Amino acid sequence: MSRHEVAQKLRTHWLGRDLHLLEQVGSTNDEAASRARAGAPHGTVVIADAQSIGRGRQGHQWYSPPGHNLYLSAILRLAMPPNAVPPLTLAAGIATCEVARCLGVPASLKWPNDVLVGGRKLAGILAEMSTRGATTEVVILGVGMNVNSTTFPQDLSRTATSLRIERGGEAMDRADVLALLLFELERWINLFVSEGAPAIVSAWKERTHFLGQRVSVKVEDKVVTGWAMDVDADGALLLGREDGTSLRVLSGEVTLPEGEP
Ligand code: BTN
């Protein structure tokens, strides 16, 4: 995948017009954060062929072998306070889900922003921000999408999938998928900025099978079980407990019962 090839396919206005294609980095989120500190503008995208320490949410690693998948991070300078930023990750999840659906893969969303197919993970989002007082300086929006991987390490072999696997083994052109991903990300980030969180939350709910299910949520070091009742206007999960109380979870890791999508 060359810069020229991607540039020819890109249909965005501002996202990825400043595009850095790198061979191998530790984590594209770290690489983008350091470029942001050095003044890289809004919309800059860093993409790597491989990551040696790809990072997932909650301290997990992100499997990032060379030659197969997409690992990218966007530098976003948004004029909003830090507490308004979280639904941005829902918007990125929707965008990524749309990419899969455009390619004929029936993906859906699991709170907060896992993109799943048949219960297996196709893509994940890791957003990190730096703030100064009540101001958001920069958000680094990282997206990892399994495009052409057909095998995974043993610990992921039952829980991960790729576009290629879901499309019956047909290899995908990564530049095509990247151009589509940047297009959808720009579209949903624009909608979030112009319409705010409610538009994103309702679009998110249209793409999930998750609400109404019994789930366990790891919040810090505690596991809480209950029903995923709703996602509120700020993107927080409302968890119904057996004792009739409810819990509002702003961030955590959700586990579904075995075999659920
Ligand atoms: C998750 O755990 O679901 C989030 C995974 C996010 C992975 C992407 S790959 C590009 C960017 N760089 C990283 O180190 N992580 C994110």
PDB file of C-alpha atoms and ligand atoms in Angstrom:
ATOM      1  CA  MET A   1       0.000   0.000   0.000  1.00  0.00           C
ATOM      2  CA  SER A   2       1.690   3.206  -1.130  1.00  0.00           C
ATOM      3  CA  ARG A   3       0.949   6.814  -0.218  1.00  0.00           C
ATOM      4  CA  HIS A   4       0.188   7.529  -3.855  1.00  0.00           C
ATOM      5  CA  GLU A   5      -2.314   4.677  -4.078  1.00  0.00           C
ATOM      6  CA  VAL A   6      -4.090   5.846  -0.924  1.00  0.00           C
ATOM      7  CA  ALA A   7      -4.094   9.495  -2.063  1.00  0.00           C
ATOM      8  CA  GLN A   8      -5.796   8.479  -5.314  1.00  0.00           C
ATOM      9  CA  LYS A   9      -8.560   6.669  -3.470  1.00  0.00           C
ATOM     10  CA  LEU A  10      -9.112   9.147  -0.659  1.00  0.00           C
ATOM     11  CA  ARG A  11     -12.484  10.938  -0.734  1.00  0.00           C
ATOM     12  CA  THR A  12     -12.236  12.901   2.522  1.00  0.00           C
ATOM     13  CA  HIS A  13     -12.122  16.671   2.950  1.00  0.00           C
ATOM     14  CA  TRP A  14      -9.982  17.006   6.052  1.00  0.00           C
ATOM     15  CA  LEU A  15      -9.245  13.591   7.559  1.00  0.00           C
ATOM     16  CA  GLY A  16      -6.033  11.978   6.355  1.00  0.00           C
ATOM     17  CA  ARG A  17      -5.220  14.738   3.865  1.00  0.00           C
ATOM     18  CA  ASP A  18      -2.021  14.855   5.929  1.00  0.00           C
ATOM     19  CA  LEU A  19      -1.204  11.147   5.900  1.00  0.00           C
ATOM     20  CA  HIS A  20       1.910   9.438   7.262  1.00  0.00           C
ATOM     21  CA  LEU A  21       2.380   5.839   6.170  1.00  0.00           C
ATOM     22  CA  LEU A  22       5.018   4.159   8.318  1.00  0.00           C
ATOM     23  CA  GLU A  23       6.527   0.700   8.239  1.00  0.00           C
ATOM     24  CA  GLN A  24       6.665  -0.279  11.885  1.00  0.00           C
ATOM     25  CA  VAL A  25       6.062   1.723  15.032  1.00  0.00           C
ATOM     26  CA  GLY A  26       5.523   0.838  18.683  1.00  0.00           C
ATOM     27  CA  SER A  27       1.954   2.142  18.675  1.00  0.00           C
ATOM     28  CA  THR A  28       0.417   4.520  16.138  1.00  0.00           C
ATOM     29  CA  ASN A  29      -1.369   6.236  19.059  1.00  0.00           C
ATOM     30  CA  ASP A  30       2.015   7.055  20.635  1.00  0.00           C
ATOM     31  CA  GLU A  31       3.454   8.120  17.292  1.00  0.00           C
ATOM     32  CA  ALA A  32       0.450  10.393  16.622  1.00  0.00           C
ATOM     33  CA  ALA A  33       0.625  11.837  20.167  1.00  0.00           C
ATOM     34  CA  SER A  34       4.251  12.794  19.696  1.00  0.00           C
ATOM     35  CA  ARG A  35       3.497  14.396  16.326  1.00  0.00           C
ATOM     36  CA  ALA A  36       0.570  16.239  17.944  1.00  0.00           C
ATOM     37  CA  ARG A  37       2.923  17.594  20.648  1.00  0.00           C
ATOM     38  CA  ALA A  38       5.182  18.808  17.849  1.00  0.00           C
ATOM     39  CA  GLY A  39       2.222  20.722  16.353  1.00  0.00           C
ATOM     40  CA  ALA A  40       0.730  18.363  13.731  1.00  0.00           C
ATOM     41  CA  PRO A  41      -2.636  19.754  12.611  1.00  0.00           C
ATOM     42  CA  HIS A  42      -6.200  18.511  13.061  1.00  0.00           C
ATOM     43  CA  GLY A  43      -6.951  15.636  10.721  1.00  0.00           C
ATOM     44  CA  THR A  44      -3.402  14.291  10.508  1.00  0.00           C
ATOM     45  CA  VAL A  45      -3.413  10.487  10.267  1.00  0.00           C
ATOM     46  CA  VAL A  46      -0.581   8.127  11.135  1.00  0.00           C
ATOM     47  CA  ILE A  47      -0.828   4.607   9.777  1.00  0.00           C
ATOM     48  CA  ALA A  48       1.637   1.761  10.221  1.00  0.00           C
ATOM     49  CA  ASP A  49       2.089  -1.546   8.479  1.00  0.00           C
ATOM     50  CA  ALA A  50       2.912  -3.154  11.835  1.00  0.00           C
ATOM     51  CA  GLN A  51       3.003  -2.255  15.528  1.00  0.00           C
ATOM     52  CA  SER A  52       5.431  -3.816  18.001  1.00  0.00           C
ATOM     53  CA  ILE A  53       3.374  -2.804  21.046  1.00  0.00           C
ATOM     54  CA  GLY A  54      -0.095  -2.144  19.635  1.00  0.00           C
ATOM     55  CA  ARG A  55      -2.295  -1.136  22.546  1.00  0.00           C
ATOM     56  CA  GLY A  56      -5.900  -2.096  23.197  1.00  0.00           C
ATOM     57  CA  ARG A  57      -8.320  -0.820  25.810  1.00  0.00           C
ATOM     58  CA  GLN A  58      -7.916  -1.736  29.474  1.00  0.00           C
ATOM     59  CA  GLY A  59      -4.210  -2.496  29.137  1.00  0.00           C
ATOM     60  CA  HIS A  60      -4.676  -5.229  26.512  1.00  0.00           C
ATOM     61  CA  GLN A  61      -2.332  -5.661  23.564  1.00  0.00           C
ATOM     62  CA  TRP A  62      -3.553  -5.290  19.993  1.00  0.00           C
ATOM     63  CA  TYR A  63      -2.367  -7.998  17.616  1.00  0.00           C
ATOM     64  CA  SER A  64      -0.564  -6.030  14.892  1.00  0.00           C
ATOM     65  CA  PRO A  65       1.374  -8.234  12.430  1.00  0.00           C
ATOM     66  CA  PRO A  66       2.789  -6.672   9.230  1.00  0.00           C
ATOM     67  CA  GLY A  67       1.216  -6.879   5.802  1.00  0.00           C
ATOM     68  CA  HIS A  68      -2.381  -7.677   6.677  1.00  0.00           C
ATOM     69  CA  ASN A  69      -4.425  -5.170   8.614  1.00  0.00           C
ATOM     70  CA  LEU A  70      -5.038  -1.500   9.346  1.00  0.00           C
ATOM     71  CA  TYR A  71      -3.585   0.274  12.381  1.00  0.00           C
ATOM     72  CA  LEU A  72      -4.155   4.002  12.320  1.00  0.00           C
ATOM     73  CA  SER A  73      -4.416   7.012  14.592  1.00  0.00           C
ATOM     74  CA  ALA A  74      -5.982  10.370  13.831  1.00  0.00           C
ATOM     75  CA  ILE A  75      -5.050  13.650  15.487  1.00  0.00           C
ATOM     76  CA  LEU A  76      -8.249  15.511  16.337  1.00  0.00           C
ATOM     77  CA  ARG A  77      -8.281  19.036  17.701  1.00  0.00           C
ATOM     78  CA  LEU A  78     -11.907  19.511  18.710  1.00  0.00           C
ATOM     79  CA  ALA A  79     -13.275  22.609  20.371  1.00  0.00           C
ATOM     80  CA  MET A  80     -15.131  20.835  23.168  1.00  0.00           C
ATOM     81  CA  PRO A  81     -14.557  20.220  26.874  1.00  0.00           C
ATOM     82  CA  PRO A  82     -13.067  16.849  27.889  1.00  0.00           C
ATOM     83  CA  ASN A  83     -16.354  15.566  29.346  1.00  0.00           C
ATOM     84  CA  ALA A  84     -18.068  16.010  25.943  1.00  0.00           C
ATOM     85  CA  VAL A  85     -15.524  13.838  24.118  1.00  0.00           C
ATOM     86  CA  PRO A  86     -16.516  10.214  25.029  1.00  0.00           C
ATOM     87  CA  PRO A  87     -19.298   9.801  22.396  1.00  0.00           C
ATOM     88  CA  LEU A  88     -16.592  10.398  19.792  1.00  0.00           C
ATOM     89  CA  THR A  89     -15.508   6.807  20.364  1.00  0.00           C
ATOM     90  CA  LEU A  90     -19.070   5.635  19.700  1.00  0.00           C
ATOM     91  CA  ALA A  91     -18.962   7.626  16.433  1.00  0.00           C
ATOM     92  CA  ALA A  92     -15.712   5.893  15.481  1.00  0.00           C
ATOM     93  CA  GLY A  93     -17.274   2.511  16.273  1.00  0.00           C
ATOM     94  CA  ILE A  94     -20.266   3.318  14.044  1.00  0.00           C
ATOM     95  CA  ALA A  95     -17.934   4.401  11.210  1.00  0.00           C
ATOM     96  CA  THR A  96     -15.935   1.189  11.458  1.00  0.00           C
ATOM     97  CA  CYS A  97     -19.105  -0.908  11.598  1.00  0.00           C
ATOM     98  CA  GLU A  98     -20.339   0.887   8.452  1.00  0.00           C
ATOM     99  CA  VAL A  99     -17.123   0.005   6.614  1.00  0.00           C
ATOM    100  CA  ALA A 100     -17.694  -3.673   7.327  1.00  0.00           C
ATOM    101  CA  ARG A 101     -21.353  -3.462   6.300  1.00  0.00           C
ATOM    102  CA  CYS A 102     -20.472  -1.636   3.053  1.00  0.00           C
ATOM    103  CA  LEU A 103     -18.219  -4.602   2.292  1.00  0.00           C
ATOM    104  CA  GLY A 104     -21.015  -7.088   2.933  1.00  0.00           C
ATOM    105  CA  VAL A 105     -19.946  -8.106   6.432  1.00  0.00           C
ATOM    106  CA  PRO A 106     -22.813  -7.979   8.977  1.00  0.00           C
ATOM    107  CA  ALA A 107     -20.963  -6.254  11.813  1.00  0.00           C
ATOM    108  CA  SER A 108     -22.577  -4.886  14.958  1.00  0.00           C
ATOM    109  CA  LEU A 109     -21.459  -2.905  17.978  1.00  0.00           C
ATOM    110  CA  LYS A 110     -20.784  -3.858  21.569  1.00  0.00           C
ATOM    111  CA  TRP A 111     -20.533  -1.087  24.135  1.00  0.00           C
ATOM    112  CA  PRO A 112     -18.549   1.029  24.095  1.00  0.00           C
ATOM    113  CA  ASN A 113     -16.928   0.536  20.704  1.00  0.00           C
ATOM    114  CA  ASP A 114     -16.099  -3.027  19.813  1.00  0.00           C
ATOM    115  CA  VAL A 115     -17.011  -4.008  16.279  1.00  0.00           C
ATOM    116  CA  LEU A 116     -18.107  -7.632  16.237  1.00  0.00           C
ATOM    117  CA  VAL A 117     -19.166 -10.194  13.673  1.00  0.00           C
ATOM    118  CA  GLY A 118     -20.891 -13.282  15.062  1.00  0.00           C
ATOM    119  CA  GLY A 119     -19.474 -12.489  18.487  1.00  0.00           C
ATOM    120  CA  ARG A 120     -15.890 -12.195  17.221  1.00  0.00           C
ATOM    121  CA  LYS A 121     -13.937  -8.979  17.238  1.00  0.00           C
ATOM    122  CA  LEU A 122     -13.255  -7.376  13.871  1.00  0.00           C
ATOM    123  CA  ALA A 123     -12.062  -3.957  15.021  1.00  0.00           C
ATOM    124  CA  GLY A 124     -11.431  -1.869  18.110  1.00  0.00           C
ATOM    125  CA  ILE A 125     -11.069   1.803  18.991  1.00  0.00           C
ATOM    126  CA  LEU A 126      -8.652   3.371  21.471  1.00  0.00           C
ATOM    127  CA  ALA A 127      -9.175   7.099  22.036  1.00  0.00           C
ATOM    128  CA  GLU A 128      -6.757   8.980  24.272  1.00  0.00           C
ATOM    129  CA  MET A 129      -6.844  12.674  25.026  1.00  0.00           C
ATOM    130  CA  SER A 130      -4.668  15.312  26.551  1.00  0.00           C
ATOM    131  CA  THR A 131      -6.343  18.120  28.421  1.00  0.00           C
ATOM    132  CA  ARG A 132      -5.348  21.430  29.918  1.00  0.00           C
ATOM    133  CA  GLY A 133      -7.783  22.440  32.661  1.00  0.00           C
ATOM    134  CA  ALA A 134     -11.234  22.445  31.091  1.00  0.00           C
ATOM    135  CA  THR A 135      -9.836  22.418  27.552  1.00  0.00           C
ATOM    136  CA  THR A 136      -9.300  19.419  25.308  1.00  0.00           C
ATOM    137  CA  GLU A 137      -5.914  19.911  23.669  1.00  0.00           C
ATOM    138  CA  VAL A 138      -5.967  16.911  21.412  1.00  0.00           C
ATOM    139  CA  VAL A 139      -7.706  13.570  20.985  1.00  0.00           C
ATOM    140  CA  ILE A 140      -5.768  10.699  19.473  1.00  0.00           C
ATOM    141  CA  LEU A 141      -8.298   8.380  17.889  1.00  0.00           C
ATOM    142  CA  GLY A 142      -6.793   4.961  17.230  1.00  0.00           C
ATOM    143  CA  VAL A 143      -8.532   2.336  15.112  1.00  0.00           C
ATOM    144  CA  GLY A 144      -7.365  -1.209  14.542  1.00  0.00           C
ATOM    145  CA  MET A 145      -9.197  -3.241  11.936  1.00  0.00           C
ATOM    146  CA  ASN A 146      -8.476  -6.862  11.056  1.00  0.00           C
ATOM    147  CA  VAL A 147      -8.553  -6.833   7.270  1.00  0.00           C
ATOM    148  CA  ASN A 148      -6.619  -9.778   5.827  1.00  0.00           C
ATOM    149  CA  SER A 149      -5.405 -11.788   8.824  1.00  0.00           C
ATOM    150  CA  THR A 150      -6.538 -15.387   8.496  1.00  0.00           C
ATOM    151  CA  THR A 151      -4.848 -16.736  11.599  1.00  0.00           C
ATOM    152  CA  PHE A 152      -4.524 -15.320  15.099  1.00  0.00           C
ATOM    153  CA  PRO A 153      -2.455 -16.255  18.144  1.00  0.00           C
ATOM    154  CA  GLN A 154      -4.019 -19.004  20.238  1.00  0.00           C
ATOM    155  CA  ASP A 155      -5.479 -16.669  22.857  1.00  0.00           C
ATOM    156  CA  LEU A 156      -7.411 -14.791  20.146  1.00  0.00           C
ATOM    157  CA  SER A 157      -8.269 -17.697  17.878  1.00  0.00           C
ATOM    158  CA  ARG A 158     -11.841 -18.042  19.203  1.00  0.00           C
ATOM    159  CA  THR A 159     -12.534 -14.354  19.696  1.00  0.00           C
ATOM    160  CA  ALA A 160     -11.083 -12.511  16.676  1.00  0.00           C
ATOM    161  CA  THR A 161     -12.059 -12.346  13.033  1.00  0.00           C
ATOM    162  CA  SER A 162     -11.188 -10.347   9.913  1.00  0.00           C
ATOM    163  CA  LEU A 163     -12.920  -8.986   6.838  1.00  0.00           C
ATOM    164  CA  ARG A 164     -11.191 -11.654   4.801  1.00  0.00           C
ATOM    165  CA  ILE A 165     -12.427 -14.498   6.995  1.00  0.00           C
ATOM    166  CA  GLU A 166     -15.963 -13.096   6.981  1.00  0.00           C
ATOM    167  CA  ARG A 167     -15.902 -12.702   3.198  1.00  0.00           C
ATOM    168  CA  GLY A 168     -15.119 -16.376   2.651  1.00  0.00           C
ATOM    169  CA  GLY A 169     -11.351 -15.972   2.264  1.00  0.00           C
ATOM    170  CA  GLU A 170     -11.293 -13.221  -0.347  1.00  0.00           C
ATOM    171  CA  ALA A 171      -8.283 -10.916   0.244  1.00  0.00           C
ATOM    172  CA  MET A 172      -9.071  -7.225   0.428  1.00  0.00           C
ATOM    173  CA  ASP A 173      -7.123  -4.278  -0.952  1.00  0.00           C
ATOM    174  CA  ARG A 174      -6.003  -2.443   2.194  1.00  0.00           C
ATOM    175  CA  ALA A 175      -5.861   0.924   0.414  1.00  0.00           C
ATOM    176  CA  ASP A 176      -9.550   0.546  -0.548  1.00  0.00           C
ATOM    177  CA  VAL A 177     -10.512  -0.332   3.008  1.00  0.00           C
ATOM    178  CA  LEU A 178      -8.406   2.530   4.394  1.00  0.00           C
ATOM    179  CA  ALA A 179      -9.997   5.083   2.052  1.00  0.00           C
ATOM    180  CA  LEU A 180     -13.465   3.853   3.038  1.00  0.00           C
ATOM    181  CA  LEU A 181     -12.579   3.874   6.734  1.00  0.00           C
ATOM    182  CA  LEU A 182     -11.285   7.454   6.624  1.00  0.00           C
ATOM    183  CA  PHE A 183     -14.383   8.514   4.652  1.00  0.00           C
ATOM    184  CA  GLU A 184     -16.753   6.973   7.220  1.00  0.00           C
ATOM    185  CA  LEU A 185     -14.741   8.316  10.169  1.00  0.00           C
ATOM    186  CA  GLU A 186     -14.866  11.824   8.760  1.00  0.00           C
ATOM    187  CA  ARG A 187     -18.605  11.527   8.087  1.00  0.00           C
ATOM    188  CA  TRP A 188     -19.440  10.364  11.642  1.00  0.00           C
ATOM    189  CA  ILE A 189     -17.032  12.786  13.349  1.00  0.00           C
ATOM    190  CA  ASN A 190     -18.629  15.616  11.340  1.00  0.00           C
ATOM    191  CA  LEU A 191     -22.063  14.465  12.491  1.00  0.00           C
ATOM    192  CA  PHE A 192     -20.912  14.325  16.116  1.00  0.00           C
ATOM    193  CA  VAL A 193     -19.490  17.859  15.890  1.00  0.00           C
ATOM    194  CA  SER A 194     -22.537  19.314  14.119  1.00  0.00           C
ATOM    195  CA  GLU A 195     -25.400  17.457  15.846  1.00  0.00           C
ATOM    196  CA  GLY A 196     -23.856  16.408  19.153  1.00  0.00           C
ATOM    197  CA  ALA A 197     -24.011  13.195  21.149  1.00  0.00           C
ATOM    198  CA  PRO A 198     -27.751  12.355  20.796  1.00  0.00           C
ATOM    199  CA  ALA A 199     -27.478  11.788  17.025  1.00  0.00           C
ATOM    200  CA  ILE A 200     -24.507   9.501  17.599  1.00  0.00           C
ATOM    201  CA  VAL A 201     -26.093   7.590  20.461  1.00  0.00           C
ATOM    202  CA  SER A 202     -29.240   6.869  18.451  1.00  0.00           C
ATOM    203  CA  ALA A 203     -27.214   5.735  15.398  1.00  0.00           C
ATOM    204  CA  TRP A 204     -25.141   3.547  17.738  1.00  0.00           C
ATOM    205  CA  LYS A 205     -28.273   1.922  19.172  1.00  0.00           C
ATOM    206  CA  GLU A 206     -29.470   1.068  15.667  1.00  0.00           C
ATOM    207  CA  ARG A 207     -26.337  -1.022  15.161  1.00  0.00           C
ATOM    208  CA  THR A 208     -26.213  -3.070  18.350  1.00  0.00           C
ATOM    209  CA  HIS A 209     -27.702  -6.369  19.606  1.00  0.00           C
ATOM    210  CA  PHE A 210     -26.243  -5.619  22.967  1.00  0.00           C
ATOM    211  CA  LEU A 211     -29.036  -3.812  24.784  1.00  0.00           C
ATOM    212  CA  GLY A 212     -31.326  -6.018  26.847  1.00  0.00           C
ATOM    213  CA  GLN A 213     -28.664  -8.691  27.340  1.00  0.00           C
ATOM    214  CA  ARG A 214     -27.249  -9.920  30.598  1.00  0.00           C
ATOM    215  CA  VAL A 215     -23.653  -8.721  30.818  1.00  0.00           C
ATOM    216  CA  SER A 216     -20.702  -8.527  33.167  1.00  0.00           C
ATOM    217  CA  VAL A 217     -18.769  -5.284  33.266  1.00  0.00           C
ATOM    218  CA  LYS A 218     -15.289  -4.928  34.657  1.00  0.00           C
ATOM    219  CA  VAL A 219     -15.120  -1.492  36.212  1.00  0.00           C
ATOM    220  CA  GLU A 220     -11.616  -0.864  37.494  1.00  0.00           C
ATOM    221  CA  ASP A 221     -10.962  -4.139  39.363  1.00  0.00           C
ATOM    222  CA  LYS A 222     -14.556  -5.075  40.160  1.00  0.00           C
ATOM    223  CA  VAL A 223     -16.854  -7.194  38.016  1.00  0.00           C
ATOM    224  CA  VAL A 224     -20.499  -6.133  38.122  1.00  0.00           C
ATOM    225  CA  THR A 225     -23.248  -8.217  36.535  1.00  0.00           C
ATOM    226  CA  GLY A 226     -26.607  -6.983  35.319  1.00  0.00           C
ATOM    227  CA  TRP A 227     -28.691  -6.126  32.275  1.00  0.00           C
ATOM    228  CA  ALA A 228     -27.470  -3.687  29.636  1.00  0.00           C
ATOM    229  CA  MET A 229     -30.545  -1.446  29.873  1.00  0.00           C
ATOM    230  CA  ASP A 230     -29.587   1.564  27.834  1.00  0.00           C
ATOM    231  CA  VAL A 231     -26.847   3.873  26.616  1.00  0.00           C
ATOM    232  CA  ASP A 232     -27.612   7.395  27.784  1.00  0.00           C
ATOM    233  CA  ALA A 233     -27.221  10.693  25.967  1.00  0.00           C
ATOM    234  CA  ASP A 234     -23.565  10.939  27.055  1.00  0.00           C
ATOM    235  CA  GLY A 235     -22.770   7.448  25.805  1.00  0.00           C
ATOM    236  CA  ALA A 236     -22.643   5.911  29.301  1.00  0.00           C
ATOM    237  CA  LEU A 237     -23.969   2.375  29.852  1.00  0.00           C
ATOM    238  CA  LEU A 238     -26.912   1.963  32.232  1.00  0.00           C
ATOM    239  CA  LEU A 239     -26.661  -1.382  33.930  1.00  0.00           C
ATOM    240  CA  GLY A 240     -29.719  -2.809  35.731  1.00  0.00           C
ATOM    241  CA  ARG A 241     -28.794  -4.774  38.864  1.00  0.00           C
ATOM    242  CA  GLU A 242     -30.619  -7.715  40.369  1.00  0.00           C
ATOM    243  CA  ASP A 243     -31.458  -5.716  43.494  1.00  0.00           C
ATOM    244  CA  GLY A 244     -33.409  -3.234  41.358  1.00  0.00           C
ATOM    245  CA  THR A 245     -30.774  -0.515  41.436  1.00  0.00           C
ATOM    246  CA  SER A 246     -29.014   0.716  38.340  1.00  0.00           C
ATOM    247  CA  LEU A 247     -25.431   1.678  37.729  1.00  0.00           C
ATOM    248  CA  ARG A 248     -24.142   4.232  35.247  1.00  0.00           C
ATOM    249  CA  VAL A 249     -20.859   3.047  33.736  1.00  0.00           C
ATOM    250  CA  LEU A 250     -18.712   5.579  31.899  1.00  0.00           C
ATOM    251  CA  SER A 251     -15.971   3.195  30.905  1.00  0.00           C
ATOM    252  CA  GLY A 252     -15.366  -0.483  31.441  1.00  0.00           C
ATOM    253  CA  GLU A 253     -14.941  -3.799  29.738  1.00  0.00           C
ATOM    254  CA  VAL A 254     -18.043  -5.806  28.965  1.00  0.00           C
ATOM    255  CA  THR A 255     -18.305  -9.578  28.731  1.00  0.00           C
ATOM    256  CA  LEU A 256     -21.356 -11.201  27.190  1.00  0.00           C
ATOM    257  CA  PRO A 257     -22.641 -14.664  28.042  1.00  0.00           C
ATOM    258  CA  GLU A 258     -20.823 -17.375  26.053  1.00  0.00           C
ATOM    259  CA  GLY A 259     -21.876 -17.501  22.400  1.00  0.00           C
ATOM    260  CA  GLU A 260     -23.784 -14.216  22.290  1.00  0.00           C
ATOM    261  CA  PRO A 261     -23.061 -11.812  19.437  1.00  0.00           C
TER     262      PRO A 261
HETATM  263  C1  BTN B   1      -9.513  -2.321  21.733  1.00  0.00           C
HETATM  264  O1  BTN B   1      -8.968  -2.854  22.709  1.00  0.00           O
HETATM  265  O2  BTN B   1     -10.588  -2.735  21.294  1.00  0.00           O
HETATM  266  C2  BTN B   1      -8.897  -1.138  21.062  1.00  0.00           C
HETATM  267  C3  BTN B   1      -7.876  -1.520  20.058  1.00  0.00           C
HETATM  268  C4  BTN B   1      -7.258  -0.332  19.356  1.00  0.00           C
HETATM  269  C5  BTN B   1      -6.108  -0.734  18.464  1.00  0.00           C
HETATM  270  C6  BTN B   1      -5.609   0.409  17.645  1.00  0.00           C
HETATM  271  S1  BTN B   1      -4.482  -0.104  16.388  1.00  0.00           S
HETATM  272  C7  BTN B   1      -4.084   1.554  16.052  1.00  0.00           C
HETATM  273  C8  BTN B   1      -3.993   2.267  17.387  1.00  0.00           C
HETATM  274  N1  BTN B   1      -2.675   2.128  17.958  1.00  0.00           N
HETATM  275  C9  BTN B   1      -2.682   1.398  19.078  1.00  0.00           C
HETATM  276  O3  BTN B   1      -1.671   1.116  19.762  1.00  0.00           O
HETATM  277  N2  BTN B   1      -3.939   1.012  19.358  1.00  0.00           N
HETATM  278  C10 BTN B   1      -4.887   1.507  18.391  1.00  0.00           C
END
